[in-house]
Amino acid sequence: MNFTKKNALAALFIFIIALVYQLIKHGSLSWTETSNILFMIAGFLLIIGLSGLVLASGSFDFFHYSIRKSIRREPSEDGFKEPLNPHALSSSVGKSYQNVLTVGLLLLGISIICLWDYIL
């Protein structure tokens, strides 16, 4: 994970947008609605971030390599086949999922804090 100022500001911005949306839709602010809105947004971001984490870890590299190898077309006229990289899928995903995952975790934390404050 990548806790940076940029991720914290993105989470804060989404939190403020959620509060404004709640104020416009319901006319008031409540802990439960704030928690619900943030939980839905965090869930969406966590699904994307965790999917990227699974792909980047190399879990599906062999499957991707096997499928590419089995549906590969015949070589062109010059007879040159470019070699297949068995780690092409995980290297193409890279580390771009980390920011989405971090913002999702921050929003989930804020959502849990809002719910906890409502219960207490």
GROMACS .gro file of N, CA, C and O in nm:
model
  480
    1MET      N    1   0.084  -0.117   0.000
    1MET     CA    2   0.000   0.000   0.000
    1MET      C    3   0.088   0.123   0.000
    1MET      O    4   0.204   0.118   0.037
    2ASN      N    5   0.026   0.232  -0.036
    2ASN     CA    6   0.103   0.351  -0.062
    2ASN      C    7   0.034   0.471   0.006
    2ASN      O    8  -0.041   0.543  -0.058
    3PHE      N    9   0.058   0.493   0.137
    3PHE     CA   10  -0.004   0.603   0.207
    3PHE      C   11   0.073   0.731   0.178
    3PHE      O   12   0.179   0.756   0.235
    4THR      N   13   0.020   0.811   0.089
    4THR     CA   14   0.082   0.939   0.054
    4THR      C   15  -0.017   1.051   0.077
    4THR      O   16  -0.136   1.028   0.104
    5LYS      N   17   0.031   1.174   0.066
    5LYS     CA   18  -0.058   1.290   0.080
    5LYS      C   19  -0.164   1.290  -0.029
    5LYS      O   20  -0.279   1.327  -0.005
    6LYS      N   21  -0.125   1.249  -0.147
    6LYS     CA   22  -0.217   1.247  -0.260
    6LYS      C   23  -0.334   1.153  -0.233
    6LYS      O   24  -0.450   1.187  -0.259
    7ASN      N   25  -0.306   1.036  -0.177
    7ASN     CA   26  -0.412   0.941  -0.146
    7ASN      C   27  -0.500   0.992  -0.032
    7ASN      O   28  -0.623   0.975  -0.035
    8ALA      N   29  -0.439   1.053   0.068
    8ALA     CA   30  -0.517   1.109   0.179
    8ALA      C   31  -0.606   1.223   0.130
    8ALA      O   32  -0.723   1.234   0.171
    9LEU      N   33  -0.555   1.306   0.041
    9LEU     CA   34  -0.637   1.415  -0.013
    9LEU      C   35  -0.750   1.363  -0.101
    9LEU      O   36  -0.860   1.417  -0.099
   10ALA      N   37  -0.723   1.257  -0.176
   10ALA     CA   38  -0.830   1.197  -0.258
   10ALA      C   39  -0.939   1.139  -0.170
   10ALA      O   40  -1.058   1.157  -0.198
   11ALA      N   41  -0.901   1.073  -0.060
   11ALA     CA   42  -1.000   1.018   0.032
   11ALA      C   43  -1.078   1.129   0.100
   11ALA      O   44  -1.201   1.119   0.116
   12LEU      N   45  -1.011   1.236   0.139
   12LEU     CA   46  -1.079   1.350   0.201
   12LEU      C   47  -1.175   1.416   0.103
   12LEU      O   48  -1.287   1.454   0.140
   13PHE      N   49  -1.133   1.430  -0.022
   13PHE     CA   50  -1.220   1.489  -0.124
   13PHE      C   51  -1.345   1.404  -0.146
   13PHE      O   52  -1.456   1.457  -0.154
   14ILE      N   53  -1.328   1.272  -0.154
   14ILE     CA   54  -1.443   1.184  -0.171
   14ILE      C   55  -1.534   1.191  -0.048
   14ILE      O   56  -1.657   1.189  -0.061
   15PHE      N   57  -1.476   1.202   0.072
   15PHE     CA   58  -1.554   1.215   0.194
   15PHE      C   59  -1.637   1.343   0.192
   15PHE      O   60  -1.756   1.341   0.226
   16ILE      N   61  -1.577   1.453   0.149
   16ILE     CA   62  -1.651   1.580   0.142
   16ILE      C   63  -1.760   1.572   0.036
   16ILE      O   64  -1.873   1.620   0.058
   17ILE      N   65  -1.733   1.512  -0.077
   17ILE     CA   66  -1.835   1.494  -0.182
   17ILE      C   67  -1.950   1.410  -0.129
   17ILE      O   68  -2.067   1.439  -0.156
   18ALA      N   69  -1.918   1.305  -0.051
   18ALA     CA   70  -2.023   1.221   0.007
   18ALA      C   71  -2.109   1.301   0.105
   18ALA      O   72  -2.231   1.284   0.109
   19LEU      N   73  -2.045   1.387   0.185
   19LEU     CA   74  -2.122   1.471   0.277
   19LEU      C   75  -2.211   1.569   0.203
   19LEU      O   76  -2.327   1.589   0.241
   20VAL      N   77  -2.161   1.629   0.098
   20VAL     CA   78  -2.241   1.723   0.018
   20VAL      C   79  -2.357   1.650  -0.048
   20VAL      O   80  -2.471   1.699  -0.049
   21TYR      N   81  -2.331   1.532  -0.102
   21TYR     CA   82  -2.437   1.451  -0.163
   21TYR      C   83  -2.545   1.417  -0.061
   21TYR      O   84  -2.664   1.427  -0.089
   22GLN      N   85  -2.504   1.378   0.059
   22GLN     CA   86  -2.599   1.344   0.163
   22GLN      C   87  -2.679   1.467   0.205
   22GLN      O   88  -2.800   1.459   0.227
   23LEU      N   89  -2.614   1.581   0.214
   23LEU     CA   90  -2.683   1.705   0.252
   23LEU      C   91  -2.785   1.745   0.147
   23LEU      O   92  -2.896   1.789   0.179
   24ILE      N   93  -2.752   1.728   0.020
   24ILE     CA   94  -2.845   1.763  -0.088
   24ILE      C   95  -2.960   1.664  -0.094
   24ILE      O   96  -3.076   1.703  -0.107
   25LYS      N   97  -2.930   1.536  -0.083
   25LYS     CA   98  -3.034   1.433  -0.098
   25LYS      C   99  -3.128   1.427   0.022
   25LYS      O  100  -3.249   1.418   0.006
   26HIS      N  101  -3.073   1.427   0.144
   26HIS     CA  102  -3.155   1.408   0.264
   26HIS      C  103  -3.183   1.537   0.339
   26HIS      O  104  -3.270   1.539   0.425
   27GLY      N  105  -3.110   1.642   0.313
   27GLY     CA  106  -3.131   1.768   0.382
   27GLY      C  107  -3.066   1.776   0.518
   27GLY      O  108  -3.077   1.878   0.586
   28SER      N  109  -3.001   1.670   0.561
   28SER     CA  110  -2.932   1.670   0.689
   28SER      C  111  -2.816   1.570   0.683
   28SER      O  112  -2.807   1.490   0.591
   29LEU      N  113  -2.732   1.576   0.786
   29LEU     CA  114  -2.619   1.484   0.795
   29LEU      C  115  -2.644   1.385   0.908
   29LEU      O  116  -2.688   1.423   1.015
   30SER      N  117  -2.618   1.259   0.881
   30SER     CA  118  -2.628   1.157   0.986
   30SER      C  119  -2.512   1.060   0.972
   30SER      O  120  -2.459   1.039   0.863
   31TRP      N  121  -2.475   0.999   1.085
   31TRP     CA  122  -2.362   0.908   1.085
   31TRP      C  123  -2.389   0.784   1.001
   31TRP      O  124  -2.300   0.735   0.932
   32THR      N  125  -2.511   0.732   1.008
   32THR     CA  126  -2.540   0.607   0.937
   32THR      C  127  -2.539   0.629   0.786
   32THR      O  128  -2.487   0.545   0.712
   33GLU      N  129  -2.598   0.736   0.739
   33GLU     CA  130  -2.596   0.763   0.595
   33GLU      C  131  -2.455   0.790   0.545
   33GLU      O  132  -2.417   0.746   0.436
   34THR      N  133  -2.377   0.863   0.624
   34THR     CA  134  -2.238   0.888   0.586
   34THR      C  135  -2.161   0.756   0.576
   34THR      O  136  -2.088   0.732   0.480
   35SER      N  137  -2.183   0.669   0.674
   35SER     CA  138  -2.117   0.539   0.673
   35SER      C  139  -2.162   0.455   0.553
   35SER      O  140  -2.081   0.390   0.489
   36ASN      N  141  -2.291   0.457   0.522
   36ASN     CA  142  -2.342   0.380   0.409
   36ASN      C  143  -2.285   0.427   0.276
   36ASN      O  144  -2.245   0.346   0.192
   37ILE      N  145  -2.284   0.557   0.254
   37ILE     CA  146  -2.233   0.613   0.129
   37ILE      C  147  -2.084   0.581   0.113
   37ILE      O  148  -2.039   0.536   0.007
   38LEU      N  149  -2.007   0.604   0.220
   38LEU     CA  150  -1.864   0.578   0.213
   38LEU      C  151  -1.835   0.429   0.197
   38LEU      O  152  -1.739   0.391   0.128
   39PHE      N  153  -1.917   0.344   0.258
   39PHE     CA  154  -1.896   0.201   0.244
   39PHE      C  155  -1.918   0.155   0.100
   39PHE      O  156  -1.844   0.070   0.050
   40MET      N  157  -2.019   0.210   0.033
   40MET     CA  158  -2.043   0.173  -0.107
   40MET      C  159  -1.928   0.218  -0.197
   40MET      O  160  -1.883   0.143  -0.284
   41ILE      N  161  -1.881   0.340  -0.176
   41ILE     CA  162  -1.769   0.390  -0.256
   41ILE      C  163  -1.642   0.309  -0.227
   41ILE      O  164  -1.570   0.269  -0.319
   42ALA      N  165  -1.617   0.283  -0.098
   42ALA     CA  166  -1.498   0.206  -0.060
   42ALA      C  167  -1.505   0.064  -0.115
   42ALA      O  168  -1.404   0.009  -0.157
   43GLY      N  169  -1.624   0.005  -0.114
   43GLY     CA  170  -1.640  -0.130  -0.168
   43GLY      C  171  -1.603  -0.136  -0.315
   43GLY      O  172  -1.534  -0.228  -0.359
   44PHE      N  173  -1.650  -0.039  -0.391
   44PHE     CA  174  -1.618  -0.033  -0.533
   44PHE      C  175  -1.467  -0.018  -0.555
   44PHE      O  176  -1.407  -0.090  -0.636
   45LEU      N  177  -1.404   0.072  -0.481
   45LEU     CA  178  -1.261   0.094  -0.495
   45LEU      C  179  -1.180  -0.027  -0.448
   45LEU      O  180  -1.077  -0.062  -0.508
   46LEU      N  181  -1.227  -0.094  -0.343
   46LEU     CA  182  -1.156  -0.212  -0.294
   46LEU      C  183  -1.166  -0.329  -0.391
   46LEU      O  184  -1.071  -0.406  -0.406
   47ILE      N  185  -1.279  -0.344  -0.458
   47ILE     CA  186  -1.292  -0.450  -0.557
   47ILE      C  187  -1.192  -0.428  -0.671
   47ILE      O  188  -1.123  -0.521  -0.713
   48ILE      N  189  -1.182  -0.305  -0.718
   48ILE     CA  190  -1.087  -0.273  -0.825
   48ILE      C  191  -0.943  -0.292  -0.777
   48ILE      O  192  -0.860  -0.355  -0.844
   49GLY      N  193  -0.912  -0.240  -0.658
   49GLY     CA  194  -0.776  -0.250  -0.605
   49GLY      C  195  -0.734  -0.393  -0.575
   49GLY      O  196  -0.622  -0.433  -0.605
   50LEU      N  197  -0.823  -0.472  -0.518
   50LEU     CA  198  -0.788  -0.611  -0.487
   50LEU      C  199  -0.777  -0.695  -0.614
   50LEU      O  200  -0.695  -0.787  -0.620
   51SER      N  201  -0.856  -0.663  -0.715
   51SER     CA  202  -0.842  -0.733  -0.843
   51SER      C  203  -0.705  -0.704  -0.904
   51SER      O  204  -0.639  -0.794  -0.956
   52GLY      N  205  -0.663  -0.579  -0.898
   52GLY     CA  206  -0.529  -0.544  -0.947
   52GLY      C  207  -0.420  -0.612  -0.867
   52GLY      O  208  -0.320  -0.656  -0.922
   53LEU      N  209  -0.440  -0.623  -0.735
   53LEU     CA  210  -0.341  -0.690  -0.650
   53LEU      C  211  -0.328  -0.838  -0.687
   53LEU      O  212  -0.217  -0.891  -0.695
   54VAL      N  213  -0.441  -0.903  -0.712
   54VAL     CA  214  -0.437  -1.045  -0.749
   54VAL      C  215  -0.370  -1.063  -0.885
   54VAL      O  216  -0.288  -1.154  -0.903
   55LEU      N  217  -0.402  -0.977  -0.981
   55LEU     CA  218  -0.339  -0.989  -1.112
   55LEU      C  219  -0.190  -0.958  -1.107
   55LEU      O  220  -0.109  -1.023  -1.174
   56ALA      N  221  -0.151  -0.860  -1.027
   56ALA     CA  222  -0.010  -0.823  -1.018
   56ALA      C  223   0.072  -0.925  -0.941
   56ALA      O  224   0.194  -0.934  -0.959
   57SER      N  225   0.007  -1.004  -0.857
   57SER     CA  226   0.082  -1.103  -0.779
   57SER      C  227   0.129  -1.220  -0.864
   57SER      O  228   0.214  -1.298  -0.821
   58GLY      N  229   0.072  -1.236  -0.981
   58GLY     CA  230   0.115  -1.344  -1.069
   58GLY      C  231   0.027  -1.467  -1.060
   58GLY      O  232   0.064  -1.573  -1.111
   59SER      N  233  -0.087  -1.456  -0.996
   59SER     CA  234  -0.175  -1.572  -0.979
   59SER      C  235  -0.228  -1.626  -1.110
   59SER      O  236  -0.250  -1.746  -1.124
   60PHE      N  237  -0.251  -1.539  -1.206
   60PHE     CA  238  -0.309  -1.581  -1.333
   60PHE      C  239  -0.209  -1.579  -1.448
   60PHE      O  240  -0.248  -1.588  -1.564
   61ASP      N  241  -0.082  -1.565  -1.418
   61ASP     CA  242   0.019  -1.560  -1.525
   61ASP      C  243   0.025  -1.688  -1.606
   61ASP      O  244   0.031  -1.684  -1.729
   62PHE      N  245   0.024  -1.803  -1.539
   62PHE     CA  246   0.033  -1.929  -1.613
   62PHE      C  247  -0.092  -1.950  -1.698
   62PHE      O  248  -0.082  -1.995  -1.813
   63PHE      N  249  -0.209  -1.916  -1.644
   63PHE     CA  250  -0.333  -1.929  -1.722
   63PHE      C  251  -0.328  -1.838  -1.844
   63PHE      O  252  -0.362  -1.879  -1.956
   64HIS      N  253  -0.286  -1.714  -1.827
   64HIS     CA  254  -0.277  -1.619  -1.936
   64HIS      C  255  -0.176  -1.666  -2.041
   64HIS      O  256  -0.201  -1.658  -2.162
   65TYR      N  257  -0.062  -1.717  -1.996
   65TYR     CA  258   0.041  -1.768  -2.087
   65TYR      C  259  -0.012  -1.888  -2.166
   65TYR      O  260   0.009  -1.898  -2.287
   66SER      N  261  -0.083  -1.978  -2.098
   66SER     CA  262  -0.136  -2.098  -2.165
   66SER      C  263  -0.240  -2.062  -2.270
   66SER      O  264  -0.240  -2.118  -2.381
   67ILE      N  265  -0.328  -1.971  -2.238
   67ILE     CA  266  -0.431  -1.929  -2.334
   67ILE      C  267  -0.367  -1.860  -2.454
   67ILE      O  268  -0.402  -1.888  -2.569
   68ARG      N  269  -0.272  -1.771  -2.429
   68ARG     CA  270  -0.204  -1.704  -2.541
   68ARG      C  271  -0.129  -1.802  -2.629
   68ARG      O  272  -0.125  -1.787  -2.750
   69LYS      N  273  -0.069  -1.903  -2.568
   69LYS     CA  274   0.006  -2.002  -2.644
   69LYS      C  275  -0.087  -2.090  -2.725
   69LYS      O  276  -0.055  -2.128  -2.838
   70SER      N  277  -0.203  -2.124  -2.672
   70SER     CA  278  -0.294  -2.215  -2.742
   70SER      C  279  -0.369  -2.147  -2.856
   70SER      O  280  -0.403  -2.213  -2.955
   71ILE      N  281  -0.397  -2.018  -2.847
   71ILE     CA  282  -0.472  -1.952  -2.954
   71ILE      C  283  -0.381  -1.869  -3.045
   71ILE      O  284  -0.430  -1.790  -3.124
   72ARG      N  285  -0.254  -1.892  -3.036
   72ARG     CA  286  -0.158  -1.818  -3.117
   72ARG      C  287  -0.173  -1.854  -3.264
   72ARG      O  288  -0.186  -1.970  -3.301
   73ARG      N  289  -0.170  -1.754  -3.348
   73ARG     CA  290  -0.182  -1.775  -3.493
   73ARG      C  291  -0.051  -1.827  -3.551
   73ARG      O  292   0.053  -1.820  -3.490
   74GLU      N  293  -0.064  -1.874  -3.672
   74GLU     CA  294   0.055  -1.920  -3.744
   74GLU      C  295   0.148  -1.803  -3.770
   74GLU      O  296   0.105  -1.688  -3.783
   75PRO      N  297   0.278  -1.828  -3.779
   75PRO     CA  298   0.371  -1.717  -3.804
   75PRO      C  299   0.344  -1.653  -3.941
   75PRO      O  300   0.291  -1.716  -4.032
   76SER      N  301   0.379  -1.528  -3.950
   76SER     CA  302   0.358  -1.456  -4.074
   76SER      C  303   0.452  -1.508  -4.183
   76SER      O  304   0.526  -1.603  -4.163
   77GLU      N  305   0.453  -1.443  -4.296
   77GLU     CA  306   0.529  -1.491  -4.413
   77GLU      C  307   0.679  -1.504  -4.387
   77GLU      O  308   0.745  -1.591  -4.442
   78ASP      N  309   0.731  -1.416  -4.303
   78ASP     CA  310   0.875  -1.423  -4.279
   78ASP      C  311   0.913  -1.535  -4.181
   78ASP      O  312   1.031  -1.564  -4.162
   79GLY      N  313   0.815  -1.598  -4.120
   79GLY     CA  314   0.841  -1.712  -4.033
   79GLY      C  315   0.889  -1.673  -3.894
   79GLY      O  316   0.932  -1.759  -3.818
   80PHE      N  317   0.881  -1.546  -3.858
   80PHE     CA  318   0.929  -1.501  -3.727
   80PHE      C  319   0.815  -1.503  -3.626
   80PHE      O  320   0.710  -1.445  -3.649
   81LYS      N  321   0.836  -1.572  -3.516
   81LYS     CA  322   0.741  -1.572  -3.405
   81LYS      C  323   0.807  -1.500  -3.288
   81LYS      O  324   0.917  -1.535  -3.249
   82GLU      N  325   0.737  -1.401  -3.235
   82GLU     CA  326   0.794  -1.335  -3.119
   82GLU      C  327   0.774  -1.423  -2.996
   82GLU      O  328   0.672  -1.490  -2.983
   83PRO      N  329   0.872  -1.429  -2.910
   83PRO     CA  330   0.860  -1.516  -2.793
   83PRO      C  331   0.755  -1.464  -2.695
   83PRO      O  332   0.735  -1.344  -2.681
   84LEU      N  333   0.687  -1.557  -2.629
   84LEU     CA  334   0.587  -1.521  -2.530
   84LEU      C  335   0.653  -1.502  -2.394
   84LEU      O  336   0.739  -1.580  -2.354
   85ASN      N  337   0.610  -1.400  -2.324
   85ASN     CA  338   0.659  -1.374  -2.190
   85ASN      C  339   0.564  -1.439  -2.091
   85ASN      O  340   0.446  -1.404  -2.086
   86PRO      N  341   0.609  -1.532  -2.007
   86PRO     CA  342   0.518  -1.596  -1.913
   86PRO      C  343   0.468  -1.504  -1.801
   86PRO      O  344   0.372  -1.535  -1.734
   87HIS      N  345   0.532  -1.389  -1.783
   87HIS     CA  346   0.491  -1.295  -1.679
   87HIS      C  347   0.433  -1.167  -1.740
   87HIS      O  348   0.440  -1.061  -1.678
   88ALA      N  349   0.373  -1.177  -1.857
   88ALA     CA  350   0.324  -1.058  -1.926
   88ALA      C  351   0.206  -0.994  -1.853
   88ALA      O  352   0.194  -0.872  -1.849
   89LEU      N  353   0.119  -1.074  -1.794
   89LEU     CA  354   0.000  -1.020  -1.729
   89LEU      C  355   0.037  -0.941  -1.604
   89LEU      O  356  -0.008  -0.827  -1.586
   90SER      N  357   0.118  -0.998  -1.517
   90SER     CA  358   0.153  -0.929  -1.394
   90SER      C  359   0.240  -0.807  -1.420
   90SER      O  360   0.229  -0.706  -1.350
   91SER      N  361   0.324  -0.812  -1.523
   91SER     CA  362   0.405  -0.694  -1.553
   91SER      C  363   0.323  -0.583  -1.619
   91SER      O  364   0.356  -0.467  -1.605
   92SER      N  365   0.215  -0.619  -1.688
   92SER     CA  366   0.132  -0.516  -1.750
   92SER      C  367   0.045  -0.444  -1.647
   92SER      O  368   0.012  -0.327  -1.664
   93VAL      N  369   0.008  -0.512  -1.540
   93VAL     CA  370  -0.072  -0.448  -1.435
   93VAL      C  371   0.014  -0.351  -1.356
   93VAL      O  372  -0.027  -0.240  -1.324
   94GLY      N  373   0.135  -0.392  -1.324
   94GLY     CA  374   0.229  -0.305  -1.254
   94GLY      C  375   0.184  -0.274  -1.112
   94GLY      O  376   0.130  -0.360  -1.042
   95LYS      N  377   0.205  -0.152  -1.068
   95LYS     CA  378   0.172  -0.110  -0.933
   95LYS      C  379   0.061  -0.005  -0.931
   95LYS      O  380   0.041   0.064  -0.832
   96SER      N  381  -0.014   0.007  -1.040
   96SER     CA  382  -0.115   0.112  -1.049
   96SER      C  383  -0.234   0.088  -0.957
   96SER      O  384  -0.307   0.180  -0.926
   97TYR      N  385  -0.254  -0.034  -0.912
   97TYR     CA  386  -0.366  -0.065  -0.825
   97TYR      C  387  -0.346  -0.012  -0.683
   97TYR      O  388  -0.442   0.003  -0.608
   98GLN      N  389  -0.223   0.018  -0.644
   98GLN     CA  390  -0.194   0.054  -0.506
   98GLN      C  391  -0.266   0.181  -0.460
   98GLN      O  392  -0.314   0.188  -0.347
   99ASN      N  393  -0.273   0.282  -0.546
   99ASN     CA  394  -0.341   0.405  -0.508
   99ASN      C  395  -0.490   0.382  -0.487
   99ASN      O  396  -0.548   0.434  -0.391
  100VAL      N  397  -0.552   0.306  -0.575
  100VAL     CA  398  -0.695   0.278  -0.563
  100VAL      C  399  -0.722   0.198  -0.436
  100VAL      O  400  -0.817   0.225  -0.362
  101LEU      N  401  -0.638   0.101  -0.407
  101LEU     CA  402  -0.653   0.019  -0.289
  101LEU      C  403  -0.635   0.102  -0.161
  101LEU      O  404  -0.711   0.086  -0.065
  102THR      N  405  -0.540   0.191  -0.161
  102THR     CA  406  -0.515   0.275  -0.044
  102THR      C  407  -0.631   0.370  -0.018
  102THR      O  408  -0.676   0.384   0.096
  103VAL      N  409  -0.683   0.434  -0.121
  103VAL     CA  410  -0.797   0.524  -0.104
  103VAL      C  411  -0.919   0.445  -0.056
  103VAL      O  412  -0.993   0.490   0.032
  104GLY      N  413  -0.939   0.327  -0.111
  104GLY     CA  414  -1.050   0.243  -0.067
  104GLY      C  415  -1.038   0.205   0.080
  104GLY      O  416  -1.137   0.206   0.154
  105LEU      N  417  -0.918   0.170   0.124
  105LEU     CA  418  -0.897   0.136   0.265
  105LEU      C  419  -0.917   0.256   0.357
  105LEU      O  420  -0.974   0.243   0.466
  106LEU      N  421  -0.872   0.373   0.313
  106LEU     CA  422  -0.895   0.494   0.393
  106LEU      C  423  -1.043   0.525   0.406
  106LEU      O  424  -1.091   0.559   0.515
  107LEU      N  425  -1.117   0.513   0.296
  107LEU     CA  426  -1.261   0.538   0.302
  107LEU      C  427  -1.333   0.433   0.387
  107LEU      O  428  -1.428   0.465   0.459
  108LEU      N  429  -1.288   0.309   0.381
  108LEU     CA  430  -1.346   0.205   0.466
  108LEU      C  431  -1.319   0.236   0.613
  108LEU      O  432  -1.408   0.218   0.697
  109GLY      N  433  -1.201   0.284   0.644
  109GLY     CA  434  -1.169   0.323   0.781
  109GLY      C  435  -1.256   0.438   0.829
  109GLY      O  436  -1.306   0.436   0.942
  110ILE      N  437  -1.276   0.538   0.745
  110ILE     CA  438  -1.362   0.651   0.781
  110ILE      C  439  -1.506   0.603   0.800
  110ILE      O  440  -1.575   0.646   0.893
  111SER      N  441  -1.550   0.512   0.715
  111SER     CA  442  -1.684   0.456   0.727
  111SER      C  443  -1.702   0.382   0.860
  111SER      O  444  -1.805   0.396   0.927
  112ILE      N  445  -1.604   0.303   0.898
  112ILE     CA  446  -1.611   0.230   1.025
  112ILE      C  447  -1.609   0.326   1.143
  112ILE      O  448  -1.681   0.307   1.242
  113ILE      N  449  -1.529   0.432   1.135
  113ILE     CA  450  -1.526   0.532   1.242
  113ILE      C  451  -1.661   0.602   1.254
  113ILE      O  452  -1.711   0.625   1.366
  114CYS      N  453  -1.724   0.637   1.143
  114CYS     CA  454  -1.857   0.699   1.147
  114CYS      C  455  -1.959   0.605   1.210
  114CYS      O  456  -2.042   0.647   1.290
  115LEU      N  457  -1.953   0.479   1.175
  115LEU     CA  458  -2.046   0.381   1.232
  115LEU      C  459  -2.019   0.360   1.381
  115LEU      O  460  -2.112   0.349   1.460
  116TRP      N  461  -1.893   0.357   1.417
  116TRP     CA  462  -1.857   0.340   1.557
  116TRP      C  463  -1.905   0.460   1.640
  116TRP      O  464  -1.956   0.445   1.751
  117ASP      N  465  -1.889   0.580   1.587
  117ASP     CA  466  -1.935   0.699   1.658
  117ASP      C  467  -2.087   0.700   1.672
  117ASP      O  468  -2.141   0.747   1.772
  118TYR      N  469  -2.157   0.646   1.573
  118TYR     CA  470  -2.304   0.636   1.582
  118TYR      C  471  -2.344   0.539   1.693
  118TYR      O  472  -2.437   0.564   1.768
  119ILE      N  473  -2.272   0.427   1.704
  119ILE     CA  474  -2.306   0.327   1.804
  119ILE      C  475  -2.277   0.378   1.945
  119ILE      O  476  -2.354   0.353   2.038
  120LEU      N  477  -2.167   0.449   1.961
  120LEU     CA  478  -2.132   0.501   2.093
  120LEU      C  479  -2.217   0.620   2.123
  120LEU      O  480  -2.261   0.655   2.220
   0.00000   0.00000   0.00000
